[in-house]
XYZ file of C-alpha atoms in Angstrom:
529
model
C -58.269 81.636 -31.459
C -59.022 78.364 -33.317
C -59.149 76.373 -30.044
C -61.480 78.911 -28.467
C -63.676 78.801 -31.522
C -63.863 74.978 -31.416
C -64.727 75.027 -27.690
C -67.507 77.572 -28.282
C -68.907 75.538 -31.191
C -68.919 72.365 -29.027
C -70.655 74.116 -26.147
C -73.182 75.623 -28.498
C -73.876 72.209 -30.078
C -74.539 70.678 -26.638
C -76.782 73.569 -25.650
C -78.859 73.244 -28.825
C -79.333 69.488 -28.290
C -80.644 70.104 -24.762
C -83.080 72.746 -25.958
C -84.075 71.201 -29.277
C -87.610 70.409 -28.137
C -88.176 74.031 -27.093
C -87.360 75.491 -30.503
C -90.716 74.854 -32.165
C -91.879 78.408 -32.877
C -90.479 81.601 -34.349
C -90.862 83.393 -31.029
C -88.789 80.771 -29.182
C -86.192 80.895 -31.929
C -85.858 84.663 -31.534
C -85.664 84.357 -27.752
C -82.947 81.692 -27.931
C -80.906 83.868 -30.257
C -81.182 86.895 -27.997
C -80.349 84.815 -24.916
C -77.301 83.388 -26.617
C -76.139 86.892 -27.437
C -76.455 87.973 -23.801
C -74.519 84.899 -22.567
C -71.683 85.546 -24.996
C -71.762 89.338 -24.682
C -68.291 89.415 -23.136
C -66.737 87.472 -26.005
C -64.717 89.311 -28.627
C -65.043 86.498 -31.148
C -67.816 87.876 -33.356
C -67.285 85.053 -35.822
C -68.364 82.509 -33.203
C -71.263 84.593 -31.889
C -72.730 85.308 -35.314
C -72.100 81.756 -36.540
C -74.088 80.252 -33.687
C -76.902 82.801 -34.094
C -77.089 81.895 -37.760
C -77.150 78.142 -37.061
C -79.777 78.495 -34.326
C -81.995 80.706 -36.475
C -81.664 78.241 -39.374
C -82.540 75.267 -37.158
C -79.138 73.615 -37.698
C -78.462 70.968 -35.066
C -74.708 71.531 -35.213
C -73.816 67.987 -36.290
C -72.251 69.051 -39.574
C -68.542 68.683 -38.882
C -67.608 70.290 -42.168
C -69.474 73.446 -41.243
C -67.731 73.496 -37.856
C -64.335 73.177 -39.502
C -65.147 75.996 -41.904
C -66.396 78.205 -39.061
C -63.128 77.538 -37.194
C -61.168 78.562 -40.289
C -63.185 81.756 -40.641
C -62.506 82.772 -37.050
C -58.932 83.459 -38.146
C -59.781 84.908 -41.561
C -59.727 88.618 -40.789
C -60.734 91.238 -41.837
C -63.315 89.447 -43.999
C -64.630 86.961 -41.440
C -68.372 86.680 -40.970
C -70.901 84.235 -39.618
C -70.834 81.668 -42.405
C -68.786 80.763 -45.481
C -71.135 82.607 -47.831
C -71.321 85.672 -45.583
C -67.528 85.832 -45.674
C -67.561 85.157 -49.417
C -69.836 88.145 -49.866
C -67.357 90.304 -47.925
C -64.560 89.177 -50.245
C -66.708 89.768 -53.304
C -67.746 93.250 -52.132
C -64.125 94.165 -51.415
C -63.222 93.246 -54.991
C -66.028 95.323 -56.469
C -64.429 98.500 -55.068
C -61.361 98.410 -57.351
C -63.473 97.135 -60.257
C -65.725 100.189 -60.045
C -62.966 102.687 -59.294
C -60.909 101.562 -62.278
C -63.655 103.046 -64.456
C -62.605 106.513 -63.278
C -59.142 106.187 -64.793
C -60.461 104.372 -67.863
C -63.141 107.016 -68.438
C -60.713 109.901 -67.997
C -58.279 108.301 -70.443
C -60.967 107.527 -73.032
C -62.117 111.146 -72.907
C -58.573 112.327 -73.583
C -58.040 109.881 -76.441
C -61.405 110.830 -77.983
C -60.350 114.504 -77.905
C -57.104 113.620 -79.671
C -59.048 111.687 -82.310
C -61.345 114.701 -82.795
C -58.346 117.080 -83.141
C -59.425 119.170 -80.142
C -57.007 121.814 -78.886
C -55.923 120.674 -75.387
C -54.847 124.228 -74.459
C -58.123 125.885 -75.433
C -60.359 127.021 -72.569
C -63.464 126.758 -74.755
C -65.357 123.444 -74.929
C -64.349 121.359 -77.947
C -67.040 121.427 -80.640
C -65.295 118.957 -82.969
C -66.821 115.511 -83.321
C -65.562 111.959 -83.603
C -67.813 109.141 -84.856
C -70.624 111.725 -84.996
C -70.554 112.983 -81.382
C -68.588 115.370 -79.195
C -65.790 113.751 -77.180
C -67.406 115.113 -73.995
C -70.483 112.962 -74.723
C -68.503 109.724 -74.926
C -68.959 108.461 -71.362
C -72.660 109.248 -71.147
C -73.267 107.604 -74.529
C -71.440 104.511 -73.246
C -73.566 104.298 -70.103
C -76.730 104.871 -72.171
C -75.912 101.952 -74.477
C -74.887 99.806 -71.519
C -78.157 100.605 -69.746
C -80.264 99.520 -72.708
C -78.313 96.269 -73.204
C -78.316 95.365 -69.526
C -81.998 96.179 -69.110
C -82.852 93.802 -71.951
C -80.600 90.939 -70.862
C -81.035 90.963 -67.084
C -84.299 88.939 -67.171
C -82.385 86.166 -68.948
C -79.712 86.161 -66.246
C -82.448 86.102 -63.608
C -84.050 83.089 -65.285
C -80.722 81.253 -65.267
C -80.303 81.959 -61.554
C -83.800 80.759 -60.620
C -84.524 77.964 -63.098
C -81.170 76.195 -63.409
C -78.402 74.969 -61.150
C -75.954 77.254 -62.963
C -76.031 80.064 -60.394
C -72.623 79.247 -58.956
C -71.145 78.566 -62.387
C -72.366 81.904 -63.743
C -70.932 83.705 -60.699
C -67.522 82.072 -61.101
C -67.578 82.379 -64.900
C -68.389 86.105 -64.783
C -65.530 86.610 -62.302
C -63.116 84.896 -64.699
C -64.515 86.978 -67.570
C -63.821 90.146 -65.569
C -60.170 89.110 -65.352
C -59.866 88.778 -69.140
C -61.770 91.997 -69.918
C -59.845 94.129 -67.453
C -56.565 92.534 -68.503
C -57.292 93.391 -72.136
C -58.126 97.024 -71.297
C -54.616 97.360 -69.848
C -53.390 97.443 -73.480
C -55.295 100.661 -74.251
C -53.619 103.065 -76.677
C -54.361 105.943 -79.014
C -54.745 103.469 -81.881
C -57.306 101.148 -80.263
C -59.294 103.448 -77.968
C -62.623 102.860 -79.714
C -62.165 99.084 -79.440
C -61.623 99.635 -75.733
C -64.907 101.573 -75.577
C -66.725 98.492 -76.887
C -64.803 96.235 -74.524
C -65.669 98.493 -71.590
C -69.380 98.248 -72.413
C -69.070 94.455 -72.538
C -67.203 94.527 -69.224
C -70.106 96.426 -67.705
C -72.453 93.615 -68.683
C -70.093 91.014 -67.172
C -69.933 93.010 -63.948
C -73.704 93.374 -63.708
C -74.217 89.666 -64.391
C -71.878 88.935 -61.512
C -73.759 91.393 -59.289
C -77.125 89.717 -60.026
C -75.793 86.335 -58.959
C -74.080 87.786 -55.870
C -77.261 89.492 -54.689
C -79.151 86.226 -55.058
C -76.816 84.834 -52.384
C -77.100 88.000 -50.265
C -80.856 87.578 -49.900
C -80.283 84.147 -48.335
C -77.699 85.106 -45.703
C -80.242 86.116 -43.043
C -83.895 87.014 -42.489
C -83.144 89.179 -39.430
C -83.623 92.923 -40.094
C -80.927 94.019 -37.626
C -78.392 91.547 -38.907
C -79.131 92.468 -42.530
C -78.672 96.172 -41.699
C -75.378 95.428 -39.973
C -74.142 93.215 -42.802
C -75.200 95.676 -45.517
C -73.258 98.451 -43.817
C -70.284 96.165 -43.194
C -70.129 95.073 -46.823
C -70.413 98.654 -48.043
C -67.628 99.771 -45.711
C -65.400 96.983 -47.017
C -66.192 97.959 -50.593
C -65.539 101.640 -49.903
C -62.362 100.868 -47.949
C -60.996 98.782 -50.828
C -61.935 101.642 -53.179
C -59.971 104.065 -51.027
C -56.914 101.793 -50.898
C -57.087 101.340 -54.662
C -57.374 105.073 -55.316
C -54.509 105.886 -52.932
C -52.287 103.271 -54.549
C -53.013 104.175 -58.184
C -53.028 107.947 -57.649
C -49.851 107.746 -55.564
C -47.992 105.684 -58.167
C -49.195 107.982 -60.948
C -48.089 111.105 -59.067
C -44.709 109.814 -57.860
C -43.709 108.348 -61.210
C -45.280 111.173 -63.240
C -47.344 108.791 -65.335
C -49.675 109.883 -68.102
C -53.303 108.807 -68.443
C -52.609 105.676 -70.507
C -49.846 104.444 -68.189
C -52.082 105.081 -65.175
C -54.815 102.907 -66.691
C -52.318 100.109 -67.204
C -51.261 100.272 -63.563
C -54.874 100.367 -62.338
C -55.911 97.426 -64.519
C -53.001 95.348 -63.283
C -54.101 95.956 -59.700
C -57.722 95.123 -60.562
C -56.786 91.804 -62.166
C -54.603 90.886 -59.181
C -57.416 91.775 -56.737
C -59.990 89.682 -58.584
C -57.616 86.724 -58.633
C -56.734 87.008 -54.930
C -60.164 87.767 -53.443
C -63.078 87.160 -55.798
C -61.937 83.915 -57.421
C -61.165 82.117 -54.101
C -64.538 83.259 -52.729
C -66.344 81.588 -55.634
C -64.181 78.473 -55.752
C -64.219 77.670 -52.034
C -66.905 79.643 -50.195
C -69.979 80.239 -52.327
C -71.848 76.957 -52.659
C -73.754 75.619 -55.688
C -77.540 75.868 -55.603
C -80.163 73.604 -57.054
C -82.731 75.144 -59.371
C -85.396 76.984 -57.382
C -88.017 76.327 -60.047
C -88.438 74.249 -63.169
C -88.970 75.794 -66.568
C -92.715 75.608 -67.287
C -93.866 73.331 -70.061
C -93.958 74.789 -73.560
C -91.583 77.607 -72.558
C -87.954 78.343 -73.335
C -85.516 79.306 -70.609
C -84.844 82.640 -72.352
C -88.515 83.588 -72.516
C -89.170 82.345 -68.977
C -87.193 85.255 -67.504
C -89.287 87.856 -69.319
C -92.540 86.072 -68.492
C -91.612 85.829 -64.833
C -90.565 89.482 -64.749
C -93.892 90.508 -66.270
C -95.843 88.268 -63.890
C -93.941 89.468 -60.814
C -94.276 93.080 -61.941
C -98.025 92.664 -62.357
C -98.298 91.065 -58.917
C -96.362 93.943 -57.358
C -98.501 96.562 -59.085
C -101.796 94.883 -58.139
C -101.119 93.413 -54.698
C -98.221 95.304 -53.115
C -98.737 99.052 -53.111
C -95.730 99.862 -50.890
C -93.413 97.595 -52.855
C -94.636 99.163 -56.109
C -93.766 102.663 -54.883
C -90.357 101.528 -53.650
C -89.699 100.001 -57.084
C -90.589 103.331 -58.702
C -88.195 105.040 -56.328
C -85.427 102.602 -57.248
C -86.037 103.183 -60.947
C -85.265 106.881 -60.463
C -82.534 106.882 -57.824
C -80.552 103.949 -59.251
C -80.692 105.379 -62.774
C -79.026 108.594 -61.604
C -76.745 106.915 -59.060
C -75.329 104.348 -61.481
C -74.470 107.032 -64.042
C -73.129 109.573 -61.527
C -69.460 108.641 -61.927
C -69.507 109.141 -65.721
C -71.342 112.456 -65.409
C -68.984 113.650 -62.661
C -65.856 112.710 -64.637
C -67.176 114.536 -67.701
C -68.073 117.596 -65.592
C -64.658 117.762 -63.901
C -62.908 117.329 -67.252
C -64.895 119.968 -69.119
C -65.600 122.550 -66.403
C -62.758 122.168 -63.895
C -60.020 120.887 -66.247
C -58.926 118.299 -63.683
C -56.068 115.967 -64.568
C -55.933 112.275 -63.666
C -54.314 112.848 -60.264
C -56.883 115.472 -59.256
C -59.732 113.228 -60.391
C -58.283 110.392 -58.332
C -58.017 112.644 -55.262
C -61.622 113.770 -55.763
C -62.888 110.198 -55.811
C -60.662 109.369 -52.858
C -62.365 112.119 -50.833
C -65.795 110.832 -51.855
C -65.049 107.282 -50.762
C -63.278 108.237 -47.555
C -66.334 110.217 -46.503
C -68.629 107.343 -47.553
C -67.233 105.134 -44.775
C -68.677 107.221 -41.903
C -71.789 107.572 -44.071
C -72.272 103.798 -43.992
C -71.810 103.676 -40.225
C -74.300 106.519 -39.843
C -76.739 104.625 -42.075
C -76.684 101.675 -39.684
C -77.406 103.925 -36.704
C -80.264 105.816 -38.382
C -81.754 102.661 -39.902
C -81.860 100.822 -36.586
C -82.876 103.889 -34.561
C -85.720 104.876 -36.870
C -86.339 102.679 -39.913
C -84.730 102.000 -43.320
C -87.431 103.909 -45.230
C -86.770 107.175 -43.402
C -83.018 106.581 -43.570
C -83.094 105.932 -47.320
C -85.111 109.081 -48.038
C -82.738 111.214 -45.976
C -79.695 109.906 -47.837
C -81.336 110.603 -51.206
C -82.211 114.150 -50.157
C -78.627 114.833 -49.105
C -77.198 113.493 -52.370
C -79.706 115.334 -54.583
C -79.251 118.617 -52.742
C -75.465 118.397 -53.022
C -75.824 117.914 -56.767
C -77.990 121.032 -57.006
C -75.456 123.091 -55.045
C -72.621 121.914 -57.306
C -74.518 122.856 -60.462
C -75.179 126.362 -59.081
C -71.888 127.319 -57.434
C -69.222 125.423 -59.420
C -68.681 127.371 -62.632
C -65.018 127.087 -63.704
C -61.491 126.102 -62.652
C -61.489 128.696 -59.883
C -64.199 126.698 -58.083
C -62.205 123.489 -57.665
C -62.021 123.919 -53.896
C -65.814 124.235 -53.731
C -66.181 121.026 -55.672
C -63.766 119.193 -53.386
C -65.735 120.377 -50.333
C -69.031 119.298 -51.884
C -67.506 115.888 -52.570
C -67.431 115.327 -48.792
C -71.217 115.635 -48.739
C -71.599 113.450 -51.825
C -69.457 110.744 -50.277
C -71.276 110.775 -46.935
C -74.641 110.509 -48.701
C -73.304 107.814 -51.029
C -72.262 105.715 -48.059
C -75.623 106.364 -46.399
C -77.913 105.494 -49.311
C -76.950 101.951 -50.247
C -76.996 100.194 -46.856
C -80.377 101.793 -46.106
C -81.675 100.940 -49.574
C -80.659 97.285 -49.440
C -81.953 96.852 -45.900
C -85.297 98.375 -46.900
C -85.613 96.078 -49.897
C -84.669 92.875 -48.088
C -87.129 93.659 -45.293
C -90.058 94.668 -47.478
C -90.052 91.864 -50.064
C -92.438 88.897 -49.590
C -91.009 85.820 -47.902
C -90.145 82.755 -49.996
C -89.583 85.057 -52.989
C -86.206 86.479 -51.987
C -84.218 85.401 -55.043
C -86.925 86.476 -57.457
C -87.251 89.857 -55.735
C -83.499 90.435 -55.709
C -83.700 90.020 -59.479
C -86.366 92.736 -59.537
C -84.081 94.887 -57.350
C -81.207 94.615 -59.825
C -83.559 95.125 -62.771
C -84.958 98.327 -61.255
C -81.442 99.709 -61.242
C -81.042 99.063 -64.971
C -84.393 99.783 -66.611
C -83.921 103.574 -66.696
C -80.129 103.623 -66.485
C -80.007 105.033 -70.000
C -82.262 108.035 -69.266
C -80.155 110.381 -67.047
C -77.024 110.078 -69.227
C -79.136 110.442 -72.369
C -80.584 113.717 -71.053
C -77.059 114.858 -70.190
C -75.856 113.898 -73.687
C -78.716 115.692 -75.446
C -78.067 118.883 -73.477
C -74.326 118.648 -74.124
C -74.705 117.973 -77.851
C -77.120 120.930 -78.072
C -74.485 123.296 -76.678
C -76.230 123.826 -73.328
C -73.976 124.680 -70.375
C -72.797 121.409 -68.869
C -73.905 122.590 -65.417
C -77.517 122.141 -66.500
C -76.675 118.575 -67.417
C -75.370 118.025 -63.885
C -78.467 119.667 -62.424
C -80.735 117.346 -64.428
C -79.373 114.386 -62.445
C -80.782 115.769 -59.171
C -84.337 115.612 -60.525
C -84.252 111.819 -60.367
C -83.336 111.829 -56.665
C -86.236 114.122 -55.799
C -88.634 111.991 -57.837
C -87.426 108.968 -55.863
C -88.142 110.800 -52.599
C -91.674 111.649 -53.738
C -92.401 107.979 -54.410
C -91.057 107.017 -50.979
C -93.149 109.665 -49.243
C -96.206 108.085 -50.855
C -95.416 104.751 -49.177
C -96.643 106.018 -45.805
C -95.339 104.523 -42.581
C -92.746 101.785 -42.659
C -94.693 99.647 -40.168
C -97.813 99.670 -42.353
C -95.712 98.817 -45.392
C -94.331 95.772 -43.570
C -97.793 94.630 -42.525
C -99.057 95.043 -46.068
C -96.367 92.687 -47.369
C -95.960 90.240 -44.483
C -99.136 90.582 -42.422
C -98.529 90.215 -38.684
C -95.814 87.584 -39.034
C -92.870 89.977 -38.847
C -90.331 89.154 -36.163
C -86.836 90.476 -35.646
C -83.814 89.659 -33.607
C -84.392 92.247 -30.909
C -82.347 95.166 -29.711
C -79.365 92.973 -28.844
C -78.716 92.437 -32.525
C -77.860 96.049 -33.232
């Protein structure tokens, strides 16, 4: 495979030198890319095909021997191989995020149990525990945690964005946050009945470390390609890898827990050990070898501090979006609602299954396994719908499916006897979950103004955090007031429908593109699908 890859790279280099004078316009660039795809259509080496498309579209003359050597190495680096070192790095990073996120299920379930013990709740009682610990019901613990995390992250994200844009520390922050995730998750492996509240604080801090890492990663994602079809394909591919790693993690942890008859605390220790090993094997190498350092995109303005620059830039960009980009403004409003509910869904679902369905750790793991298995075909379906119609329509459809499933669960799932119903509904949740995020990211990358990709990816991450505290806070208020927990679950669906209303106000996708980019939009053509 390596020899074939080297031959293809050499041929491609010669072909680009012959046609260098004809590559003076965006139209010719697009045509050359499409023609190259047709010539190599019989090749099974996607790494070579995509690598040459990327180099042609970037205007690379192919004389960089180091890049050629790296491309040759990637041709054999399955199943994470992609068109360039950083595209492959993103695949590795996304695959690591699956276990990182899924570990929260076992941590959350265990923290709930330890909080109940601390509050002297009767584990055999069928009635909800009304005792309190540290001034709140144990069943409110997870939603209080995500509320606090949302407020902290919303306040600090502009600072992280400023570091990414105004310093050369982007790569260092990405690698440093990955190392920090190792220490935080390693420490949580020592959870016990005596230190559970310390672990709550550590988990909140770990959430900030994870989000910091995500901000830096998405800054790289926005630079991988400007081709709408390739971005759609990559977004779906990365999501599938993340969901697949989530599934493998859930199968492994749930299987070990079931076979060995482990309790909640022991299960967390197993899951955290696997998480630390995954970060060390996949994420750390991606940041050491594959992601490349970046120079500062901008300088800090005179008479300003780096810390304040992030907030000033966020305010300035927000004002520009509100005044000059109607479609982008409405999409931001949609993200504020949908991401707030989506990012808190896992904590709400774990609390609901614990209180209403009395699920143990193994059952909770199986539930999440079903959700993520069904999310894989959802991601593939997202690619088809996005490229057949457009990402705006695809994103709205995914939101409607997720919100409607949440409504059905709040109506028809009432007690332990309805576990089967909940498991069946999880198939719909998972499919919609896999559908939403590829469509959402493709829509955002396509709609944002050119030459502002990094800045706008910061806005994208920020939109997901600004209202993160609101859905879990509503859930907590209802729960603390003694309202049936099903109404708390129902309240989450409202945010999805609000998001859809904002998207409907955007109008047609084509007009939204013209509003942002004028008539300069080009894409890679049908051959890129």
